[in-house]
XYZ file of C-alpha atoms in Angstrom:
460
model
C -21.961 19.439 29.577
C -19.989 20.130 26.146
C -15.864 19.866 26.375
C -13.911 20.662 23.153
C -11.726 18.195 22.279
C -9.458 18.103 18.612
C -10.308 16.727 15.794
C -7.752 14.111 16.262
C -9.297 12.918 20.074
C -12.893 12.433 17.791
C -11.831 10.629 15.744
C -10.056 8.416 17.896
C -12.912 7.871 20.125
C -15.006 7.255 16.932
C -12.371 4.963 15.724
C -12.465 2.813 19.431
C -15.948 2.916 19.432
C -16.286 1.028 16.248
C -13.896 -1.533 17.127
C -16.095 -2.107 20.180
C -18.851 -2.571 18.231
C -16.721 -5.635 16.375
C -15.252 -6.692 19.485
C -18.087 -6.772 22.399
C -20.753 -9.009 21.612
C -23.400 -8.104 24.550
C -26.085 -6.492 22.652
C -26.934 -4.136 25.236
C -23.644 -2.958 25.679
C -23.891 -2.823 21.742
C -26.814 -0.389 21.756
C -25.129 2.044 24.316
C -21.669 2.198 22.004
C -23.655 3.102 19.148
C -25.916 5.733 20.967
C -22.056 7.245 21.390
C -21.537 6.860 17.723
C -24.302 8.625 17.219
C -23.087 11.683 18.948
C -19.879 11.618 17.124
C -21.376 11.838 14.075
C -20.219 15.090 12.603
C -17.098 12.966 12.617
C -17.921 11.192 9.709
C -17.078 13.724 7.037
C -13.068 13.742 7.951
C -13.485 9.905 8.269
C -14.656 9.745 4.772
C -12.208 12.793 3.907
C -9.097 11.413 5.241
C -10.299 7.590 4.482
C -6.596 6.149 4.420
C -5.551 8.027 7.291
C -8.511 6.516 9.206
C -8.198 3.041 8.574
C -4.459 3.285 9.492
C -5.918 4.646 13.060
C -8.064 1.483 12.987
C -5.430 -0.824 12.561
C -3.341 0.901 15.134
C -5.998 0.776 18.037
C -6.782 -2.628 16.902
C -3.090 -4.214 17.330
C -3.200 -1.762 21.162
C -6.352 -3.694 21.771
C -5.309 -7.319 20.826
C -2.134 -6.745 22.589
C -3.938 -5.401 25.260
C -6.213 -8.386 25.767
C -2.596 -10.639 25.814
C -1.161 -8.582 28.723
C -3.968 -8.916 31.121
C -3.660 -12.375 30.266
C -0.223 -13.406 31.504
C 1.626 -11.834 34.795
C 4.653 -9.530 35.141
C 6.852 -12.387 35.165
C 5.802 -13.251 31.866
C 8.961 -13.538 29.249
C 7.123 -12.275 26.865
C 5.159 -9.299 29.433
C 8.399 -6.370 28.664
C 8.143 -6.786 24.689
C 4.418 -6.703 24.517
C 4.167 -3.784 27.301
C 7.161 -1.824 24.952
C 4.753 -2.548 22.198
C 2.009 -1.486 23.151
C 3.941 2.030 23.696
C 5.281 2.232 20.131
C 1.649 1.880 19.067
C 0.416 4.330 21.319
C 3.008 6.647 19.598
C 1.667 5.420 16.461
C -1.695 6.618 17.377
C -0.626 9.975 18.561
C 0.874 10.658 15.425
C -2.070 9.946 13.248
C -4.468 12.212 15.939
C -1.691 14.648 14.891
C -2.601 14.313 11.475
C -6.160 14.717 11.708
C -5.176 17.773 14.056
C -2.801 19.574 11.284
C -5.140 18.685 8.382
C -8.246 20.046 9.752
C -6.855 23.124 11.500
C -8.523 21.483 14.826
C -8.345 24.273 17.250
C -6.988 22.403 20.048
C -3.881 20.362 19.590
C -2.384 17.480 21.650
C 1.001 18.275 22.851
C 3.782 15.216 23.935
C 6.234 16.236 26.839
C 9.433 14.049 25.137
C 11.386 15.802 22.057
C 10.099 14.472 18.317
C 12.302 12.101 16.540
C 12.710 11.997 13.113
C 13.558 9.698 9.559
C 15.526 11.006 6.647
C 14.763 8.929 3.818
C 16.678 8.305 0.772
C 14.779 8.417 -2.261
C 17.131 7.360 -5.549
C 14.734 7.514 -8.208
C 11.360 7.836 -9.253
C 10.980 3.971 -9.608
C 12.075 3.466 -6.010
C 9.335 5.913 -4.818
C 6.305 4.068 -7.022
C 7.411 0.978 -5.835
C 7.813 1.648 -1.931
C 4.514 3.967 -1.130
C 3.892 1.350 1.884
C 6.965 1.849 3.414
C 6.801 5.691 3.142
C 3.645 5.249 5.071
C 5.013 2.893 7.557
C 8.069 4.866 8.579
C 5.879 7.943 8.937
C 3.802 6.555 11.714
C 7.368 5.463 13.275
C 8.524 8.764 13.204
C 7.666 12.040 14.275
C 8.804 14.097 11.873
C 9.766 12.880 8.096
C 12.448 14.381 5.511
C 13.541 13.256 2.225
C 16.866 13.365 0.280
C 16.030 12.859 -3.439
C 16.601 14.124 -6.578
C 13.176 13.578 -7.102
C 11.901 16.213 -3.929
C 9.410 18.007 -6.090
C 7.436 14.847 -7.544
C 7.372 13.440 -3.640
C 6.091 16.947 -2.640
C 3.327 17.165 -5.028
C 2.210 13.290 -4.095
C 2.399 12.873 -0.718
C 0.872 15.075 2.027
C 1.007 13.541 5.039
C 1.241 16.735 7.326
C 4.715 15.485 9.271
C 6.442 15.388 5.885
C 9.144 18.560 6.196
C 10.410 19.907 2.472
C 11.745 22.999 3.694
C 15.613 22.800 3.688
C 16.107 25.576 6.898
C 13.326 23.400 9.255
C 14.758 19.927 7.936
C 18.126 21.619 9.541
C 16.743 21.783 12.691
C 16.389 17.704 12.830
C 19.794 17.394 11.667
C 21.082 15.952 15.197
C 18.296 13.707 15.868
C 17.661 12.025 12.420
C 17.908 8.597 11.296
C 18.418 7.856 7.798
C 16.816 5.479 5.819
C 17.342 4.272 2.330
C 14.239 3.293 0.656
C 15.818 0.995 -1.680
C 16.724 -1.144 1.055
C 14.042 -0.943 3.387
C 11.370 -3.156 3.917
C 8.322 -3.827 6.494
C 8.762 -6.314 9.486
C 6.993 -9.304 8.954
C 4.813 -8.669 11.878
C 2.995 -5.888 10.116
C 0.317 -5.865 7.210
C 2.122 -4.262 4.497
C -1.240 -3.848 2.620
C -2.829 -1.937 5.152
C 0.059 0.762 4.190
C -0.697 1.066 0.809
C -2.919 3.163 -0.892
C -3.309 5.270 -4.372
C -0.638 8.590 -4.163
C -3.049 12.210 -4.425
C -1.595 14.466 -6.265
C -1.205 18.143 -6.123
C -3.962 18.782 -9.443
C -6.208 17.049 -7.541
C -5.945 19.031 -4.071
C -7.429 22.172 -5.651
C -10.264 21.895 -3.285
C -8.027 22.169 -0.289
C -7.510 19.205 1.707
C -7.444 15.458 0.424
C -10.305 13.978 -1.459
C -10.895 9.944 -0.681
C -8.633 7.904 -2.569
C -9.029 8.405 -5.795
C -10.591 5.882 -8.012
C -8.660 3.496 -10.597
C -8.725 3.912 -14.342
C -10.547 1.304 -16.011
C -8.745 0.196 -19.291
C -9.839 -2.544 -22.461
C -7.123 -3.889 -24.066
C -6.506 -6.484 -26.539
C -4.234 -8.822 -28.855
C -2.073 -9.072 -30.075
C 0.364 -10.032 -27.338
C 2.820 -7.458 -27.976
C 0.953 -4.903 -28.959
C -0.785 -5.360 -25.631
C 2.454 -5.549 -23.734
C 3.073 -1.897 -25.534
C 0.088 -0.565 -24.753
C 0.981 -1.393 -20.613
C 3.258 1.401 -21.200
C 0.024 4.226 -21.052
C -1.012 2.498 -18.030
C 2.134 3.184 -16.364
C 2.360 6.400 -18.204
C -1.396 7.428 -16.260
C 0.032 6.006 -13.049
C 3.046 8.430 -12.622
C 0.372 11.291 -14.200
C -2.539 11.053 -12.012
C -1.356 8.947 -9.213
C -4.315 6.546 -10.417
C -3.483 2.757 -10.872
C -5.254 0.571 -13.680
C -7.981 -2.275 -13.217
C -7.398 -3.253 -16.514
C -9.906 -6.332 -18.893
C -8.312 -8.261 -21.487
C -10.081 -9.100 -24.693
C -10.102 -10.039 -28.178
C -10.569 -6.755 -29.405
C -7.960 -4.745 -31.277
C -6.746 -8.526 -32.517
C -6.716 -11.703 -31.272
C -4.003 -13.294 -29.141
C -2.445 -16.353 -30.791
C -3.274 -18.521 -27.997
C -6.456 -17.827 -27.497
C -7.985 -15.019 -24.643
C -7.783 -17.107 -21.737
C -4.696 -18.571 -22.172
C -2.851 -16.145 -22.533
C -4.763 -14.096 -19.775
C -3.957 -17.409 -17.615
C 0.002 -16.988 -18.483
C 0.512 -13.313 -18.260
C -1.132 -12.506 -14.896
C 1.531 -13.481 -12.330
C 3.965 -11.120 -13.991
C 0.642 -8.323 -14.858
C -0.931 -8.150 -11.757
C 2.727 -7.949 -9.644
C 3.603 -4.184 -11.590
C 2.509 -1.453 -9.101
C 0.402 0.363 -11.533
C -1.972 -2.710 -11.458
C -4.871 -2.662 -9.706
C -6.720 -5.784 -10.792
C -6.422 -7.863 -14.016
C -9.215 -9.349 -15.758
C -11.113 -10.875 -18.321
C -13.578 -8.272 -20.294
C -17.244 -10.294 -19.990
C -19.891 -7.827 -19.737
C -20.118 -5.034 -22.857
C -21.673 -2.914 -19.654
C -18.383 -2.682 -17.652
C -17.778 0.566 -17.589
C -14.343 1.497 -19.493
C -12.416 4.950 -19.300
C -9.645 4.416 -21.819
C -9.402 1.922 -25.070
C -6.005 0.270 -24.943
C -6.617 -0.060 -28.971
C -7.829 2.849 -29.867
C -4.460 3.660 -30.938
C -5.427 1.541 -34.345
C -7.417 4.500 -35.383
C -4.914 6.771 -35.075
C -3.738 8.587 -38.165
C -0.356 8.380 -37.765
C -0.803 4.794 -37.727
C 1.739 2.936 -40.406
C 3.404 6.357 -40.589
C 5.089 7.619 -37.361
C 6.809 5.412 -34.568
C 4.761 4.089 -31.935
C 5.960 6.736 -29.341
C 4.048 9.908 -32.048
C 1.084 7.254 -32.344
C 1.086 6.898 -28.502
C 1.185 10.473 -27.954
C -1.310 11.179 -30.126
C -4.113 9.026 -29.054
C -3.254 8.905 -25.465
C -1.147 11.890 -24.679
C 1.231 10.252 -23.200
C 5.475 10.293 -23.190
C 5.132 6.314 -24.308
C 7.935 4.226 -23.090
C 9.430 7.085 -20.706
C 9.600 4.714 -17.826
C 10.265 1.180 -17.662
C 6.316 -0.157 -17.367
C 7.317 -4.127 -16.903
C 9.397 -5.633 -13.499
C 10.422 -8.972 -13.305
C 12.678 -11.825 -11.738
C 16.787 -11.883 -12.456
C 18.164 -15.488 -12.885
C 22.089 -15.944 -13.044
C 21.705 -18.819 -15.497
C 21.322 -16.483 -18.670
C 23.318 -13.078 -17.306
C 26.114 -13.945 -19.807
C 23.901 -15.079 -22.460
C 23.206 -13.236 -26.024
C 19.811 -13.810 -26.357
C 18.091 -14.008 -29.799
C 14.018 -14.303 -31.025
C 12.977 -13.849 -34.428
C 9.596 -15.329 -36.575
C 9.705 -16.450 -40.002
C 6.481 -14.125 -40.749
C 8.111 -11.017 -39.782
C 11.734 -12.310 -40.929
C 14.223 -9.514 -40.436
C 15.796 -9.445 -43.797
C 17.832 -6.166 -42.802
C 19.928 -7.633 -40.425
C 23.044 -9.587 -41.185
C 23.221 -12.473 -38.132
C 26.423 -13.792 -39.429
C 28.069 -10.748 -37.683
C 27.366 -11.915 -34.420
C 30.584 -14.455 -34.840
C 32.549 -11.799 -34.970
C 31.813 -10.462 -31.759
C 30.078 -13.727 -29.792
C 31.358 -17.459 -28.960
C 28.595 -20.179 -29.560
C 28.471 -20.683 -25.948
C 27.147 -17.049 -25.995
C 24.662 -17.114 -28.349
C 21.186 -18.598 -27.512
C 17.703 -19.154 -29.825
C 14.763 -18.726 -27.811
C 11.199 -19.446 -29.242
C 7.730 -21.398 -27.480
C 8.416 -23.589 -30.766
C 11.288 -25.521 -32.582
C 9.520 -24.428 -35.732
C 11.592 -21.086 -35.359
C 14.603 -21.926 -34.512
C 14.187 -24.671 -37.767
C 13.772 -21.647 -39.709
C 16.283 -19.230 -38.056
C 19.060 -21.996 -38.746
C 18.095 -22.460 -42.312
C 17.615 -18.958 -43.021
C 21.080 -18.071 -41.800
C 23.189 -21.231 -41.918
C 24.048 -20.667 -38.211
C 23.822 -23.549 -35.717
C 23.034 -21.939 -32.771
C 21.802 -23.280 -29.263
C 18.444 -23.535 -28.905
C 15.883 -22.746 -25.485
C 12.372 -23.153 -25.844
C 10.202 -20.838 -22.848
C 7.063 -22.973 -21.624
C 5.571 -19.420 -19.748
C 5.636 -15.720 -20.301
C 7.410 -15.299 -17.011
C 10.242 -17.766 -17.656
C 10.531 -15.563 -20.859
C 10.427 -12.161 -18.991
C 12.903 -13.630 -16.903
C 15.362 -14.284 -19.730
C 14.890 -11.285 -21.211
C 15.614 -9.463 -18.507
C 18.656 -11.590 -17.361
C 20.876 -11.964 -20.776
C 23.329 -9.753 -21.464
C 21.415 -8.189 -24.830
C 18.457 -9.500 -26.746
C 18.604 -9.018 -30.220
C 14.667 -9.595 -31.517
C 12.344 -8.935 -34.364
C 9.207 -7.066 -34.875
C 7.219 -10.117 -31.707
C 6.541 -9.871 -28.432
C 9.751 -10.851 -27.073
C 10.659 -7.241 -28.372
C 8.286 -5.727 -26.682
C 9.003 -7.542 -23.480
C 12.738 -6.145 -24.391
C 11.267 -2.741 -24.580
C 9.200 -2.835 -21.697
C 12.131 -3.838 -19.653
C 14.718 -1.352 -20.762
C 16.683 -3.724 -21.831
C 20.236 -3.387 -23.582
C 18.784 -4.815 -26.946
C 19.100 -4.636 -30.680
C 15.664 -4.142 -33.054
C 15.568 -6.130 -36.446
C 13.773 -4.115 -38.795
C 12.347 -6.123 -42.157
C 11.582 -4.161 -45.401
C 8.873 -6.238 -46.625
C 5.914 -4.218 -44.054
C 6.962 -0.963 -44.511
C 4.057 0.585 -41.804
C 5.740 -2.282 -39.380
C 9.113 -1.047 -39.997
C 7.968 2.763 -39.448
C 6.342 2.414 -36.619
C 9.728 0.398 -34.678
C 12.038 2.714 -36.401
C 13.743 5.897 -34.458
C 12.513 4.377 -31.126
C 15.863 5.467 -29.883
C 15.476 8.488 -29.464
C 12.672 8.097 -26.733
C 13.392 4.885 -25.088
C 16.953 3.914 -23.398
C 19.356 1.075 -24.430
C 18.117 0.476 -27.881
C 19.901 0.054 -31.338
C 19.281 -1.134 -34.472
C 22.861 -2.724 -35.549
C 25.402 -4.086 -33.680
């Protein structure tokens, strides 16, 4: 006897069937589940198809299962017997609505109806940033509701990255969910801490890559080599980022000593860097390069072959080697700290001294309480002091995140051609770039940056 079912009840059966097989430990009964594995098996392509979609299901009749095993456990006078019984529902829903998707993706013939009307989630989408940042939550409110909107100014970079098949775009159907819709601002939402957040995240498709029809497994990361120096690898994060919003693709990205060497040696400064590196959402994994056979896609210094090189800014050089907008988007995220909000922050080196600049000004518009050195050395702030004549107050950073931190805190940074710049950069930070005449390709390729990235000057 053969009984159609959808697409959706297959795979849910293949999905329950599995967890039996991690669940039960009786051998025999072991060898019966996977006979009905077997049978299922033309299942396995929209497994492998819809590979996020299925592991969600997993987790789902997992949590019915666990909960399942509590509730025969304990009796109807339980405390505890309504919540987990009311839970178990929700999941239930939860699994209907992923069988849905399988259903709508795969054109299944034969679709599951519910009796009870749908519900459904407006979400508010501010900005591009917001959306990057908060995939998981996309994904967890659209297995809590039925039916998901979005209002955005952003509607047609959502629609070409997301296609879960409950998401509504059309204006004239959203209306018709008008009376029963909950709204949600994504800025302020997060995941209850009784879920896995990780198990609702996973690498955006987007619409290039659909082509094909339907939705290829997630799509691999981008490998990337970079190297020193520190700024110039800080820059270089930017085509990372850049990729990210392009393809949808995040970076597993190997530090070296290629391109230049970092002042404090490879593994230091790998060892400093990675709480704030591997925390931006374009970040895969973070690593040290050790094997010449890893296999690389893109050359975070290839950029040093570039002819513009010494000649154009660094957004031209950028776009040239890498075609990418360079600096578009803000590419680093950090920590806020109250203790340096008010504070005019200031880094400069005596190898790249910026002789262009006059600091005296800053009297004229700052109070000493204001105005703060910062350096990993007193050596600078030495020279700063006898360069200018200007006793100034004087903060040494022990870690690149305590320096991110200030950076992104004070009220402006004014910096020369160093890292802290770049951090500055990265960061969109209201800041002020010290050019020096005695490079000149140094100076060209930090000059006219403002007309590309946001919140920069060169004079106060």
């Amino acid at each position: 006897m053969k009984i159609e079912v959808s697409v959706g009840e297959a795979i849910d059966k293949l999905s329950i069937l599995e967890l039996k097989l991690i669940k039960i430990p009786d051998e025999n009964k072991k060898r019966e589940i996977q006979k009905e594995i077997n049978v299922l098996n033309e299942c396995q392509e929209y497994k492998q198809k819809y590979d996020f979609y299925y592991n969600l299901l997993m987790y789902v009749n997992e949590r019915i299962w666990d909960m399942t095993d509590v509730i025969k456990s304990i009796n109807i006078e339980d405390p505890n017997f309504a919540s987990i019984s009311n839970n178990i529902f929700e999941f239930n829903q939860k699994r209907f609505r992923i069988k849905n998707w399988f259903n709508l993706l795969c054109e299944s013939n034969i679709k599951e109806q519910k009796s009870y009307a749908s519900n459904c989630c407006n979400i508010v989408v501010e900005n591009e940033n917001t959306f990057f940042n908060k995939l998981p939550e996309i994904n967890y409110l659209s297995l809590e509701y039925d039916v998901i909107t979005f209002e955005s100014p952003i509607t047609n970079i959502i629609q070409d990255f997301l296609k879960i098949p409950t998401i509504i775009y059309e204006t004239e159907i959203k209306e018709h969910f008008y009376d029963k819709t909950i709204v949600v601002n994504l800025t302020d939402f997060v995941i209850p801490n009784n879920e896995k957040t990780e198990i609702y995240s996973f690498t955006p498709i987007p619409v290039t890559y659909l082509a094909g029809g339907g939705l290829p497994p997630s799509l691999p990361p981008i490998t990337y080599l970079a190297g020193g120096r520190l700024g110039d690898f800080i820059n270089s994060l930017s085509v990372i980022n850049e990729k990210f919003y392009e393809t949808g693709r995040k970076g597993v990205v190997y530090l070296s000593d290629r391109g230049d060497h970092f002042s404090n040696g490879l593994v230091n400064t790998y060892n400093d860097i990675y709480p704030i590196i591997i925390n931006q959402p374009y970040i895969q994994d973070f690593k040290i390069f050790e094997h010449d056979n890893e296999p690389i896609d893109i050359g975070l210094s290839c950029w040093r072959n570039s002819s513009l090189l010494n000649h154009q800014n660094w957004y031209y050089i950028y776009k040239q080697t890498y075609n990418v907008k360079w600096g578009k988007r803000q590419w680093l995220n950090c920590s806020i700290e109250d203790e340096w909000k008010n504070k005019i922050v200031i880094n400069t080196t005596s190898y790249r001294w910026p002789s262009n600049f006059n600091f005296n000004l800053l009297r004229d518009f700052y109070s000493d309480d204001e105005l703060l050195f910062i350096a990993a050395s007193k050596h600078e702030h030495n020279f700063f002091e006898t360069k200018t004549n200007i006793k100034i107050n004087y903060h040494e950073f022990k870690s690149f995140s305590e320096l991110c931190t200030i950076i992104n805190s004070c009220k402006l940074f004014i910096g020369g051609l160093s890292a802290p710049l770049s951090i500055a950069h990265s960061l969109h930070k209201n800041r002020i770039c010290c050019l020096f005449d005695e490079c000149v390709g140094d100076a060209n390729m930090a000059k006219n940056l403002d007309q590309f990235i946001p919140q920069l000057r060169y004079s106060l």
